[in-house]
Short mmCIF file of C-alpha atoms and ligand atoms in Angstrom, two decimals:
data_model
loop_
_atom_site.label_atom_id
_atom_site.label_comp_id
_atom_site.label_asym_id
_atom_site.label_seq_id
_atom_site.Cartn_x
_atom_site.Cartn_y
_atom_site.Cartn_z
CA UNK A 1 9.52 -22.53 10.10
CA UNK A 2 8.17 -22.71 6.55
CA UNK A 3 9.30 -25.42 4.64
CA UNK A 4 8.62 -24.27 0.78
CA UNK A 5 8.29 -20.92 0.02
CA UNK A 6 6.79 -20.14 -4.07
CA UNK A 7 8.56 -16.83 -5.43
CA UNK A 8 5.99 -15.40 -7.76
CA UNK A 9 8.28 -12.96 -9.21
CA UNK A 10 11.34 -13.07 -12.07
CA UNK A 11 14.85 -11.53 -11.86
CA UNK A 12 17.01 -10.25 -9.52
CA UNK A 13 14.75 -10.10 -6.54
CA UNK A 14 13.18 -13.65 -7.27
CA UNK A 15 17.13 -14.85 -6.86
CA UNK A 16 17.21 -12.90 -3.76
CA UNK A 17 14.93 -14.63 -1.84
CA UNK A 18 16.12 -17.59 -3.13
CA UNK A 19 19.41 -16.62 -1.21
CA UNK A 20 17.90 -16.38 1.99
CA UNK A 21 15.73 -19.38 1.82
CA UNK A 22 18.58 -21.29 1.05
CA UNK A 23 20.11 -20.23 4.33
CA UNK A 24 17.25 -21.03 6.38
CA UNK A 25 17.02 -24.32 5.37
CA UNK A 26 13.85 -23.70 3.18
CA UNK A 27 13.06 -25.51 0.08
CA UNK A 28 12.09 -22.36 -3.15
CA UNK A 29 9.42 -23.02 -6.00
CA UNK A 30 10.59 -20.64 -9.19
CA UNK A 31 7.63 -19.66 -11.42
CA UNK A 32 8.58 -18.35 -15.04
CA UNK A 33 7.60 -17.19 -18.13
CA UNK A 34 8.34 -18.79 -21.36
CA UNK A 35 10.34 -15.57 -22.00
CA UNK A 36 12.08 -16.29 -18.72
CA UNK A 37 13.27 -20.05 -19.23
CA UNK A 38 16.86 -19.70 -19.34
CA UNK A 39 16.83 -17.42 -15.93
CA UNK A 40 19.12 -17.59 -12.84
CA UNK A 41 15.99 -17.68 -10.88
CA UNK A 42 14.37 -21.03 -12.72
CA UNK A 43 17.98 -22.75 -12.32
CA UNK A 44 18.67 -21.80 -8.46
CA UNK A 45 15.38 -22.39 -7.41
CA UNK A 46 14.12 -26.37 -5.95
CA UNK A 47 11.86 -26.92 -7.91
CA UNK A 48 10.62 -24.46 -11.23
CA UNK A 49 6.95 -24.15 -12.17
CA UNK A 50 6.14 -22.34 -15.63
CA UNK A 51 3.00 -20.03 -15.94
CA UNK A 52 2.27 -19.03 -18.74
CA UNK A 53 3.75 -16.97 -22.11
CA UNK A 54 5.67 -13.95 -21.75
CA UNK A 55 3.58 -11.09 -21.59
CA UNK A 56 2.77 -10.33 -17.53
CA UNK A 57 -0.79 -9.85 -17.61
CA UNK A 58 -0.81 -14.15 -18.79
CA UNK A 59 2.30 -15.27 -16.40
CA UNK A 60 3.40 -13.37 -13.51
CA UNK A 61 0.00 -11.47 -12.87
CA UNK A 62 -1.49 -14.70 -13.51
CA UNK A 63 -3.30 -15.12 -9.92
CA UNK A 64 -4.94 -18.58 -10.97
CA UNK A 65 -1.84 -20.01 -13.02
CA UNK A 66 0.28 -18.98 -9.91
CA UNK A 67 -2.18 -20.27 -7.01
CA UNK A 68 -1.93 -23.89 -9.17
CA UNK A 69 1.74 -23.89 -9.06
CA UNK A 70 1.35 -23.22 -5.56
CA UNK A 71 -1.23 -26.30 -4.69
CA UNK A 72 0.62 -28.34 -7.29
CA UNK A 73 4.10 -28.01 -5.21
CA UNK A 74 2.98 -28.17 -1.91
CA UNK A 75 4.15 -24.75 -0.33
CA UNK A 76 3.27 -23.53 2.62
CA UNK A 77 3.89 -19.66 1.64
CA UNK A 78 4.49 -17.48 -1.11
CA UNK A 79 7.14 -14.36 -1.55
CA UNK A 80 5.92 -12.06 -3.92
CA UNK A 81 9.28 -9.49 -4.25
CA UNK A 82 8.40 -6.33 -5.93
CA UNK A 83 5.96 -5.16 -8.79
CA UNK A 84 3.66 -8.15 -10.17
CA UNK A 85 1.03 -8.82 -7.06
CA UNK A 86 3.49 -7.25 -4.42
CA UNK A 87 0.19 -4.79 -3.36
CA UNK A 88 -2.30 -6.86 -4.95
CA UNK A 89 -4.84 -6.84 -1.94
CA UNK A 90 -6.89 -9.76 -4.05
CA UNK A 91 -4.20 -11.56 -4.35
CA UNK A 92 -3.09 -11.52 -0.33
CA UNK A 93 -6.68 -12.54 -0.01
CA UNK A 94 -6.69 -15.02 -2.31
CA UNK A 95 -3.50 -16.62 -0.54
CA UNK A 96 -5.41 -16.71 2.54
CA UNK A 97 -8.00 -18.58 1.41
CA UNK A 98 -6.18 -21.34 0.20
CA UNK A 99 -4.08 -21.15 3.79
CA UNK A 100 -0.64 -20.14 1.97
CA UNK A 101 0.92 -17.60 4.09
CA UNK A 102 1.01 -14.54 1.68
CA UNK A 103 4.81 -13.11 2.99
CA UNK A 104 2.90 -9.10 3.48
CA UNK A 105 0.28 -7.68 5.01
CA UNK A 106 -3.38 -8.96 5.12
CA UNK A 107 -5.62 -7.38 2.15
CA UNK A 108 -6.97 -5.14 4.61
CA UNK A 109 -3.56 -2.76 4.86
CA UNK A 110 -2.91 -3.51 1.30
CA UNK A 111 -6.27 -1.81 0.55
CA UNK A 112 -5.73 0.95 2.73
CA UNK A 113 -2.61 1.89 1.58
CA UNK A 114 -3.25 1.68 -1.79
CA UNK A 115 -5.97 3.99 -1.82
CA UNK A 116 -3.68 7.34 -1.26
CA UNK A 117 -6.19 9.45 0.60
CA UNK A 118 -7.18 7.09 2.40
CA UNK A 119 -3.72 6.44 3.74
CA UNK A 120 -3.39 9.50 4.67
CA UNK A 121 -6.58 10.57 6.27
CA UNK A 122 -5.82 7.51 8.57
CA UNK A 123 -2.19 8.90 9.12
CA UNK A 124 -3.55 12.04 10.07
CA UNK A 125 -5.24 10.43 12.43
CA UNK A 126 -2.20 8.72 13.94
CA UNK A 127 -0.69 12.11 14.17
CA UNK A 128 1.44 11.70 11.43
CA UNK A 129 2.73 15.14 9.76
CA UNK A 130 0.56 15.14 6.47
CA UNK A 131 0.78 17.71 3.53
CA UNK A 132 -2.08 20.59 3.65
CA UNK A 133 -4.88 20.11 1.42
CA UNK A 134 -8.07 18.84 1.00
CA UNK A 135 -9.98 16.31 3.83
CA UNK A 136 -10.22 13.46 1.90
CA UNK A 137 -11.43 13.43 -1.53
CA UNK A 138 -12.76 16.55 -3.49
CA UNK A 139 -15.99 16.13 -4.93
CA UNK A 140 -16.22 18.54 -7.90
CA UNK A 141 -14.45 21.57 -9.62
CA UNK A 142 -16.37 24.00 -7.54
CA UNK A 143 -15.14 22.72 -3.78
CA UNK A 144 -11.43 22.41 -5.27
CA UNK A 145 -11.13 25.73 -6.73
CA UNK A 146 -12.40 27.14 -3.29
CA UNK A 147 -9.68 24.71 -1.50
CA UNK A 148 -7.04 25.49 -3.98
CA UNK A 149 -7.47 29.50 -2.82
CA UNK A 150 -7.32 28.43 0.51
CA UNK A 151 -4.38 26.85 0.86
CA UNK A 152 -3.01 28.84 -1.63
CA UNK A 153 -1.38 28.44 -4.74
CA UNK A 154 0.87 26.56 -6.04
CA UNK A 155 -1.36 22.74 -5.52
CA UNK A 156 -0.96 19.55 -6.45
CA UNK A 157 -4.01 17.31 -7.35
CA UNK A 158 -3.57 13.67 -6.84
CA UNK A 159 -5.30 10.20 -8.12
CA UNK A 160 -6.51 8.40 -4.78
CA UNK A 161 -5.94 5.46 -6.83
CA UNK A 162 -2.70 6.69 -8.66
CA UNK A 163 1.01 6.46 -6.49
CA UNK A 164 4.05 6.57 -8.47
CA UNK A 165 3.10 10.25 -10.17
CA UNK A 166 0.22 8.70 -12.43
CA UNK A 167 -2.90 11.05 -12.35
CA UNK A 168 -1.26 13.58 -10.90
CA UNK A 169 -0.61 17.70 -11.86
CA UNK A 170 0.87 21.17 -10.13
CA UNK A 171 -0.72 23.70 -10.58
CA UNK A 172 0.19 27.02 -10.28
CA UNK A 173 -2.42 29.29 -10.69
CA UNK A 174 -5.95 29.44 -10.65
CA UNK A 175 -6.99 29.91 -14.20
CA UNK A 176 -5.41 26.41 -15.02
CA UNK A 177 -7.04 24.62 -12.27
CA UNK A 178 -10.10 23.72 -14.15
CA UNK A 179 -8.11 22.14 -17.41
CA UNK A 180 -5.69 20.25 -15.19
CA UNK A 181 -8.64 18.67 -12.89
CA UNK A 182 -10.64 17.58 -16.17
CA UNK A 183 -7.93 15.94 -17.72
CA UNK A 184 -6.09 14.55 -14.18
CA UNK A 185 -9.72 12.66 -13.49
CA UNK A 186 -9.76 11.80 -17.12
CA UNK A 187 -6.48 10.00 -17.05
CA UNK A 188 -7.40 8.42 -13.30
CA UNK A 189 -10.56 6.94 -14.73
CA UNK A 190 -8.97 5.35 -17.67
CA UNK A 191 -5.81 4.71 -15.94
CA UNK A 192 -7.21 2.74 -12.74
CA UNK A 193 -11.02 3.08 -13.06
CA UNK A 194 -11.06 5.50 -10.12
CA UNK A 195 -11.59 8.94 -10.36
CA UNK A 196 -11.26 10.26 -6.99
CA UNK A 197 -9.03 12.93 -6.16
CA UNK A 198 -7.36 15.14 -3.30
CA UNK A 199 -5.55 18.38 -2.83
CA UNK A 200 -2.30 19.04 -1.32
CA UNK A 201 0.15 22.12 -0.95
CA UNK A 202 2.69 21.55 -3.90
CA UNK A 203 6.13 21.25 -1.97
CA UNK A 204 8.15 23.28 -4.33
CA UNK A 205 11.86 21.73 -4.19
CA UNK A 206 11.39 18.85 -1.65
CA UNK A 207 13.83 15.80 -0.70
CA UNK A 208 12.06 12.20 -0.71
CA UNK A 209 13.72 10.05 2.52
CA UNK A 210 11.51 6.85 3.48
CA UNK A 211 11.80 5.23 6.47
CA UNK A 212 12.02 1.08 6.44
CA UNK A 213 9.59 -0.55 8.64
CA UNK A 214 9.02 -4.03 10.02
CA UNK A 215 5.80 -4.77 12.21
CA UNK A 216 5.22 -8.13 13.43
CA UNK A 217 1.80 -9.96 14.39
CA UNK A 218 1.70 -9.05 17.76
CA UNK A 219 1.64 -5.09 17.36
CA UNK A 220 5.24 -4.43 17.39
CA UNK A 221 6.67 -2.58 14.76
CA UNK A 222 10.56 -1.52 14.40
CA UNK A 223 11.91 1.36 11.92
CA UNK A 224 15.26 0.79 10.13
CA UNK A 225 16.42 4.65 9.85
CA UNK A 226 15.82 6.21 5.93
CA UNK A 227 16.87 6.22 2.80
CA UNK A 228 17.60 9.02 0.70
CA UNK A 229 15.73 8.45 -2.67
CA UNK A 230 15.98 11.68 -4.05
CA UNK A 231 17.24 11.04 -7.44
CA UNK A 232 15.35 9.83 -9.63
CA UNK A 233 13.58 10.38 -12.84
CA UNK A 234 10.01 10.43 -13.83
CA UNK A 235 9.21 8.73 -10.92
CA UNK A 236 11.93 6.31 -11.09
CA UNK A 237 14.18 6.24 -8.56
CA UNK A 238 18.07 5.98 -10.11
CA UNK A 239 20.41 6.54 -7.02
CA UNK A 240 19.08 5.98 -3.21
CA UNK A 241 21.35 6.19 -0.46
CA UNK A 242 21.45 5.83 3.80
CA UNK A 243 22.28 7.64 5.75
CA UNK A 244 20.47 10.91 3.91
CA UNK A 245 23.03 13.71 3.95
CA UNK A 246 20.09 16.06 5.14
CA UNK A 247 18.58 14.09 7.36
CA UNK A 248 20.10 14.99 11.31
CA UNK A 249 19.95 13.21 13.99
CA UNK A 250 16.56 14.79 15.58
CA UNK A 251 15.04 14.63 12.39
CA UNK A 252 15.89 11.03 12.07
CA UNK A 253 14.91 10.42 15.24
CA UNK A 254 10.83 12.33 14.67
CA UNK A 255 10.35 10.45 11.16
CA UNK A 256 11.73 7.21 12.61
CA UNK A 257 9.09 8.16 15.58
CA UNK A 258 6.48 9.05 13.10
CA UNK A 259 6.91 6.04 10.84
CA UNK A 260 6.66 3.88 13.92
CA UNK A 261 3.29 5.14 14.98
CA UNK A 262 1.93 5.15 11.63
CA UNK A 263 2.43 1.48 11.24
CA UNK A 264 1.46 0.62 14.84
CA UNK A 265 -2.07 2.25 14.22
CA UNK A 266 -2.61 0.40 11.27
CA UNK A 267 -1.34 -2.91 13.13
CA UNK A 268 1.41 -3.09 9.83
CA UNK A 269 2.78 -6.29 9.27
CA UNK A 270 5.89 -7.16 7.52
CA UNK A 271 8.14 -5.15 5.82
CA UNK A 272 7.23 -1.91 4.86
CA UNK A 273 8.22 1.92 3.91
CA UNK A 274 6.72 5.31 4.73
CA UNK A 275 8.03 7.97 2.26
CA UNK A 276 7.95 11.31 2.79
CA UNK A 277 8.66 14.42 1.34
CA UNK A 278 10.72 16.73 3.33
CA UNK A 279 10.93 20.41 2.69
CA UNK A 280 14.04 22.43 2.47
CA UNK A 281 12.88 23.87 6.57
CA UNK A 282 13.26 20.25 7.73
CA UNK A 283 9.77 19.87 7.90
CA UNK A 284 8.57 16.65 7.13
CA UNK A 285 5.03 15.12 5.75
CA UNK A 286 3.92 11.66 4.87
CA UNK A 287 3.83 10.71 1.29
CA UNK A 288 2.47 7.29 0.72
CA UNK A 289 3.24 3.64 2.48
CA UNK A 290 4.41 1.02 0.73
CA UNK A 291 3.52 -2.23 1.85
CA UNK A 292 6.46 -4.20 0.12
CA UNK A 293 9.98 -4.63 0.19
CA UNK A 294 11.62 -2.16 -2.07
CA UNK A 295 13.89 -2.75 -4.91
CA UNK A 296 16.68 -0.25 -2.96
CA UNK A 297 16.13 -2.45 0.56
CA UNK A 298 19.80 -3.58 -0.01
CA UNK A 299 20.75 0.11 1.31
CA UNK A 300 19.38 -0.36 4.68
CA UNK A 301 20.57 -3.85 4.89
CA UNK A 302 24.04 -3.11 4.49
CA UNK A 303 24.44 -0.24 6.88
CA UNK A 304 22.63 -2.41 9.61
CA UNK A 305 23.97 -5.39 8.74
CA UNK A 306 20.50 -7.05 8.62
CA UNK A 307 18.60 -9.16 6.19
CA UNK A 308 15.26 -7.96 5.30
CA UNK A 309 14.40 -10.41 3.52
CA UNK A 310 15.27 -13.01 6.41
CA UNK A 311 13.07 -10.55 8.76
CA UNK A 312 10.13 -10.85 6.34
CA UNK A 313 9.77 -14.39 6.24
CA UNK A 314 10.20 -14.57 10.39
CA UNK A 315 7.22 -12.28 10.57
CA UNK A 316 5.48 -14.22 8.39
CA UNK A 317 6.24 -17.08 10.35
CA UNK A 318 4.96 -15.54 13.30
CA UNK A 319 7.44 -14.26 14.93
CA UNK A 320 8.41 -11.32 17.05
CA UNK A 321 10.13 -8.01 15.39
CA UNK A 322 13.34 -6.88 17.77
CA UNK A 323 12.80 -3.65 19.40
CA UNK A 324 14.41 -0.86 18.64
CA UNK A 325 17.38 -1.06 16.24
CA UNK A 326 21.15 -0.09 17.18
CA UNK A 327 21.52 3.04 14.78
CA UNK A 328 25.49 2.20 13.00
CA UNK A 329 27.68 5.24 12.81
CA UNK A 330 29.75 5.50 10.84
CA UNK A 331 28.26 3.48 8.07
CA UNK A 332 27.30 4.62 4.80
CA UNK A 333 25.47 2.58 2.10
CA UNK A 334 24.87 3.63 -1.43
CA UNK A 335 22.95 1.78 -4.42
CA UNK A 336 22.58 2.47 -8.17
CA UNK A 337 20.57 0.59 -10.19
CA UNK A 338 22.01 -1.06 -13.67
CA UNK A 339 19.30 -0.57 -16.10
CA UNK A 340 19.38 -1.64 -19.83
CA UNK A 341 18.55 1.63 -20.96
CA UNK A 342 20.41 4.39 -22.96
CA UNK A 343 20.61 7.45 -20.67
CA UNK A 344 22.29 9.48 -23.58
CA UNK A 345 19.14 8.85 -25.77
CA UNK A 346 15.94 9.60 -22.66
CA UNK A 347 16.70 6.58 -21.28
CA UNK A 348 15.32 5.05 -23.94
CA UNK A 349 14.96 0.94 -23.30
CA UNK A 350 17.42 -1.07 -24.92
CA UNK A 351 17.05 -4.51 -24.42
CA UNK A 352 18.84 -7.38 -26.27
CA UNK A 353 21.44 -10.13 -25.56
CA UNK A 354 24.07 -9.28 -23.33
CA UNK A 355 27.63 -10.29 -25.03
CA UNK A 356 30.41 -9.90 -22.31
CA UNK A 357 29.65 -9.49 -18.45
CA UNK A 358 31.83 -8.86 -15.52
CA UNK A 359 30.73 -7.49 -12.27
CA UNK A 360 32.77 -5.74 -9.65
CA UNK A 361 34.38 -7.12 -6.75
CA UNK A 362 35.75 -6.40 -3.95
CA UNK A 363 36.05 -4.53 -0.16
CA UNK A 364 32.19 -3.26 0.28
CA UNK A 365 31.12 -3.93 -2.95
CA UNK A 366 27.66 -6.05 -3.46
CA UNK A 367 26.09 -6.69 -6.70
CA UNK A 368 22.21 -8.13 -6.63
CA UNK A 369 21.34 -9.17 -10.28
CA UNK A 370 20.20 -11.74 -12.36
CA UNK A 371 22.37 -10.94 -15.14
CA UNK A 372 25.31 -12.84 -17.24
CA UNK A 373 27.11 -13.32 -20.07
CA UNK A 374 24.64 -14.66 -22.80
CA UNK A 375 21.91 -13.80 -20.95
CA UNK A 376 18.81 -11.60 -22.84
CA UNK A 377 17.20 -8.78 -21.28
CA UNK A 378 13.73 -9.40 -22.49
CA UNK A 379 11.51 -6.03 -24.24
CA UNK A 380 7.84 -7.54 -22.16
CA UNK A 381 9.75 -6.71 -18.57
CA UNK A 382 11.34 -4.04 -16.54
CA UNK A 383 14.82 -2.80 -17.76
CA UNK A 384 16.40 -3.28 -14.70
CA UNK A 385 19.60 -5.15 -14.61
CA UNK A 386 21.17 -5.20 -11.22
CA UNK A 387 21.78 -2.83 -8.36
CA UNK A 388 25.34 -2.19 -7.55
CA UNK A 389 25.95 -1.46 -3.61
CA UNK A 390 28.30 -0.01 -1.91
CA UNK A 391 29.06 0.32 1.70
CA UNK A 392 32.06 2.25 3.62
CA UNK A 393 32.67 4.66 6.52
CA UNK A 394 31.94 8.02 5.17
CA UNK A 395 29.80 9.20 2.36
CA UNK A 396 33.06 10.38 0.67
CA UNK A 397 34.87 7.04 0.69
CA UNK A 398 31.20 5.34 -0.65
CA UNK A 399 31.31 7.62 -3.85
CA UNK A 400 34.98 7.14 -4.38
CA UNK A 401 34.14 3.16 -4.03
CA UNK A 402 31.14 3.56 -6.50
CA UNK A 403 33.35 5.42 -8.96
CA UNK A 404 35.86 2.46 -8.85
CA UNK A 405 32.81 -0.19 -8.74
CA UNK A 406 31.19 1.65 -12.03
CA UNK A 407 34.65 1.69 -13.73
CA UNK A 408 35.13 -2.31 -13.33
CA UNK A 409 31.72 -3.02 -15.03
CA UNK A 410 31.91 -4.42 -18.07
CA UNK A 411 28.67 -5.01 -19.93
CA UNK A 412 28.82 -5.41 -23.45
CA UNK A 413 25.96 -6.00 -26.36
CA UNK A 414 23.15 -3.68 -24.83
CA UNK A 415 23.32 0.04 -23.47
CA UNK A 416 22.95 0.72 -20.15
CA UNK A 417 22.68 3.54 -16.87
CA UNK A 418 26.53 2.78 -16.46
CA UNK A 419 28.33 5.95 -18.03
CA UNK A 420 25.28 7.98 -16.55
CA UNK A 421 26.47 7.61 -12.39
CA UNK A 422 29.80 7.82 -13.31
CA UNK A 423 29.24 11.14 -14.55
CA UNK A 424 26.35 11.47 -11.72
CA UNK A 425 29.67 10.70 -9.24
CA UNK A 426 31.80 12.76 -10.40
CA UNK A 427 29.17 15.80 -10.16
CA UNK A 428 30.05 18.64 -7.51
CA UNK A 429 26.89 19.30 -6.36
CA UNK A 430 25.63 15.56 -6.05
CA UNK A 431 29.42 15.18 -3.98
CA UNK A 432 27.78 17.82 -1.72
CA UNK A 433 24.85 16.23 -1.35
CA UNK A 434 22.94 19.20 -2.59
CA UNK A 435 20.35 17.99 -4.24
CA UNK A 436 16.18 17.82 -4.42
CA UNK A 437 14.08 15.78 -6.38
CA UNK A 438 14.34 18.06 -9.55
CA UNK A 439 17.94 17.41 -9.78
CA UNK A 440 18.39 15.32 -12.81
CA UNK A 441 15.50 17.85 -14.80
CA UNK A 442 18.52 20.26 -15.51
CA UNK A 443 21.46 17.40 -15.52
CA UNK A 444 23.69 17.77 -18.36
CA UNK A 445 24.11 14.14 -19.45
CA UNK A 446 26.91 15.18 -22.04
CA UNK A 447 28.74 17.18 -20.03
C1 MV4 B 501 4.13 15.84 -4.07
C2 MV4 B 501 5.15 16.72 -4.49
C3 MV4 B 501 5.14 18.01 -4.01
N1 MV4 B 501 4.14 18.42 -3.19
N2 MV4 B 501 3.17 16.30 -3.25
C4 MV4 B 501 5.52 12.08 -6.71
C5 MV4 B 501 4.92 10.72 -6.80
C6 MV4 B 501 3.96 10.59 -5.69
N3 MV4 B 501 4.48 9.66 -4.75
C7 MV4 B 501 3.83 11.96 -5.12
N4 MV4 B 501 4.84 12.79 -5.71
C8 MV4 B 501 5.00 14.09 -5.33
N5 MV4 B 501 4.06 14.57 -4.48
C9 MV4 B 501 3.19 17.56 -2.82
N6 MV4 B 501 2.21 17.99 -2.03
C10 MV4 B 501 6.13 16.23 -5.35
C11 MV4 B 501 6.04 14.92 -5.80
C12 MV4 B 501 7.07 14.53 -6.72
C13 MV4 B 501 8.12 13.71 -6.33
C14 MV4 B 501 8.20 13.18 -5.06
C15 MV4 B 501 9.23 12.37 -4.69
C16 MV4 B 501 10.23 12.07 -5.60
C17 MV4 B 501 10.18 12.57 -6.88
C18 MV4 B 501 9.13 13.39 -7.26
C19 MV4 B 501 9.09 13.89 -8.54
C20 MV4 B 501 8.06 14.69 -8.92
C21 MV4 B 501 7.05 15.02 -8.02
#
């Protein structure tokens, strides 16, 4: 097995891989910021290497400053969480040729994947359900408003390079086609340099449910069942949940299929998750891949019962994926995420020094942050503060347990999403589990 791993990340997920290494026995290098010196992560970690000041762009995007730390500490692989150079496909190059294991996939997938119709051409080709629209990229105004009548009205043009709903507009009819394409390409271009774009049907009121992958170096690749990620709020996810109160067994049983032979075709390795979109027929279509592990893995971890991140660095390693997973039932995970934001004011960031902090305990309850009393949530990094998780037997009994986790959190000195999911928990049609990804558009937040 490895015996040093580097973590070239910050916060709660850096201190999460930190967790597992500990329990295999491997030895963790911590890089920081300045900004980040009085972290959880710096203190837990072996050995602590700073990189730089505390804007990202000069520490924790900082390929060369990182790759030193590396070389200087002697490890033979490095974790690279979420965010930062997660899907940085020079970076997983980079990593290779200094012979550090890069804990992902090679640059190749990384590339792939991160060019969006690109990913799904070649999931088309894998016979993975993909949205309607346009074969690949759409060269000029001309070619997209004949597509656009085609397929029919509403669309959705997309950045190639974008992900994450940068670069991207609906359109509903034709007479606003050729503003919205000018000024989609415009933002692309300045935005990522690219200006490519595609054409899809625009899925009106649509559920997003990924499904967790793992592929290992040999071809084998295992799915982990979905998650439900369907609130969320300009493109960032609030709530995600497993099992997906939509999601039946066939269905789970085609997108689990369909994830599978994406990632096979692609020979994925590591962790990984194929989100989709999934209309209100059932039908479902691929979305994008991501070729990281996800802030809301935690879900799928506690309803299997399985470490991810554990999984990740076997893979790495070399070795083998288990076949197909025992599905639990009867299990029922849930996960909000703590951010220092004020969800009364647009969820306006509020960072600052944190004055009092107690986290919730007890049966089912997990809490995943980097957090404490004293501690200062800096203004150069996300806001996120933790992820509270909940697990039980019923999706009933994990709200109920949420309600009473949310209640028992006490953070004091900075606002936060708190008093926003206890009102979210307490809301009927959320309870039903009635909801798309427009849900929180027409949430009253005062009610
Ligand atoms: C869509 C869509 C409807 N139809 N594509 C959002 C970010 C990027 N991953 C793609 N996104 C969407 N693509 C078609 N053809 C709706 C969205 C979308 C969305 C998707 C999942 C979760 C929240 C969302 C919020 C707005 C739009």
């Amino acid at each position: 097995m490895f015996k040093k791993i580097l973590i070239a990340n910050r916060g709660e997920i850096a201190l999460r891989v930190i967790r597992t290494c500990r329990e295999m026995g491997i030895a963790t290098v911590a890089v920081y910021s300045t900004a980040d010196r009085d972290s959880l992560h710096v203190r837990f970690a072996d050995e602590a290497v700073c990189i730089g000041p505390p804007p990202s762009k000069e520490s924790y995007l900082n390929i060369p400053s990182i790759i030193s730390a590396a070389e200087v500490t002697g490890v033979d692989a490095i974790h690279p969480g979420y965010g930062f150079l997660s899907e940085n496909p020079q970076f997983s190059q980079i990593c290779q040729d200094y012979k550090i294991k890069f804990i992902g996939p090679p640059p190749e997938i990384i590339q792939l994947m991160g060019d969006k119709s690109t990913a799904k051409e070649t999931m088309r080709k894998a016979g993975v359900p993909v949205i309607p629209g346009s074969d690949g990229l759409v060269p000029d105004l001309a070619t997209a408003r004949k597509i656009a009548s085609d397929i029919g009205y509403p669309v959705i043009i997309k950045a190639t390079a974008g992900g994450g709903g940068k670069g991207m507009r609906i359109i509903w009819k034709e007479k606003d086609l050729e503003h919205h394409w000018d000024t989609a390409r415009a933002e692309a271009l300045a935005a990522f340099g690219n200006e490519g774009m595609y054409i899809e049907k625009y899925i009106e009121e649509p559920r997003h449910i990924e499904i967790q992958v793992v592929g290992d170096q040999y071809g084998n690749v295992s799915h982990l069942s979905e998650r439900d990620c369907s609130i969320q709020r300009r493109h960032q996810k609030l709530v995600e949940e497993s099992p997906s109160p939509i999601v039946t067994p066939e269905l789970r049983e085609k997108m689990g299929e369909a994830a599978v032979r994406g990632a096979k075709f692609v020979k994925y390795e590591g962790a990984g998750t194929i989100e989709f979109l999934v209309d209100k027929y059932g039908n479902f279509y691929f979305m994008e891949m991501n070729t990281r592990i996800q802030v809301e893995h935690p879900v799928t971890e506690e309803i299997f019962f399985y470490d991810l991140i554990k999984e990740q660095i076997k893979v790495a390693y070399g070795e083998r994926v288990s076949g197909r997973h025992y599905y639990p039932k009867d299990r029922y995970a849930m996960e909000v995420r703590i951010n220092a934001e004020d969800p009364f004011n647009d969820f306006r960031p509020c960072p600052g020094k944190i004055t009092s902090f107690h986290k919730p305990g007890g049966h089912g309850v997990r809490v995943d942050t980097h957090a404490y009393a004293g501690y200062t949530i800096s203004p150069y990094y996300d806001s996120m503060i933790g992820k509270l998780i909940v697990s039980a037997f019923s999706r009933e009994e994990v709200i109920e347990k949420m309600s009473r986790a949310l209640d028992e959190f006490v953070i004091e000195g900075i606002k936060t999403t708190i008093p926003f999911h206890q009102k979210l928990m307490k809301d009927p049609q959320f309870r039903k589990g009635e909801f798309t990804t427009r849900f929180l558009e027409t949430f009253d937040f005062k009610k």
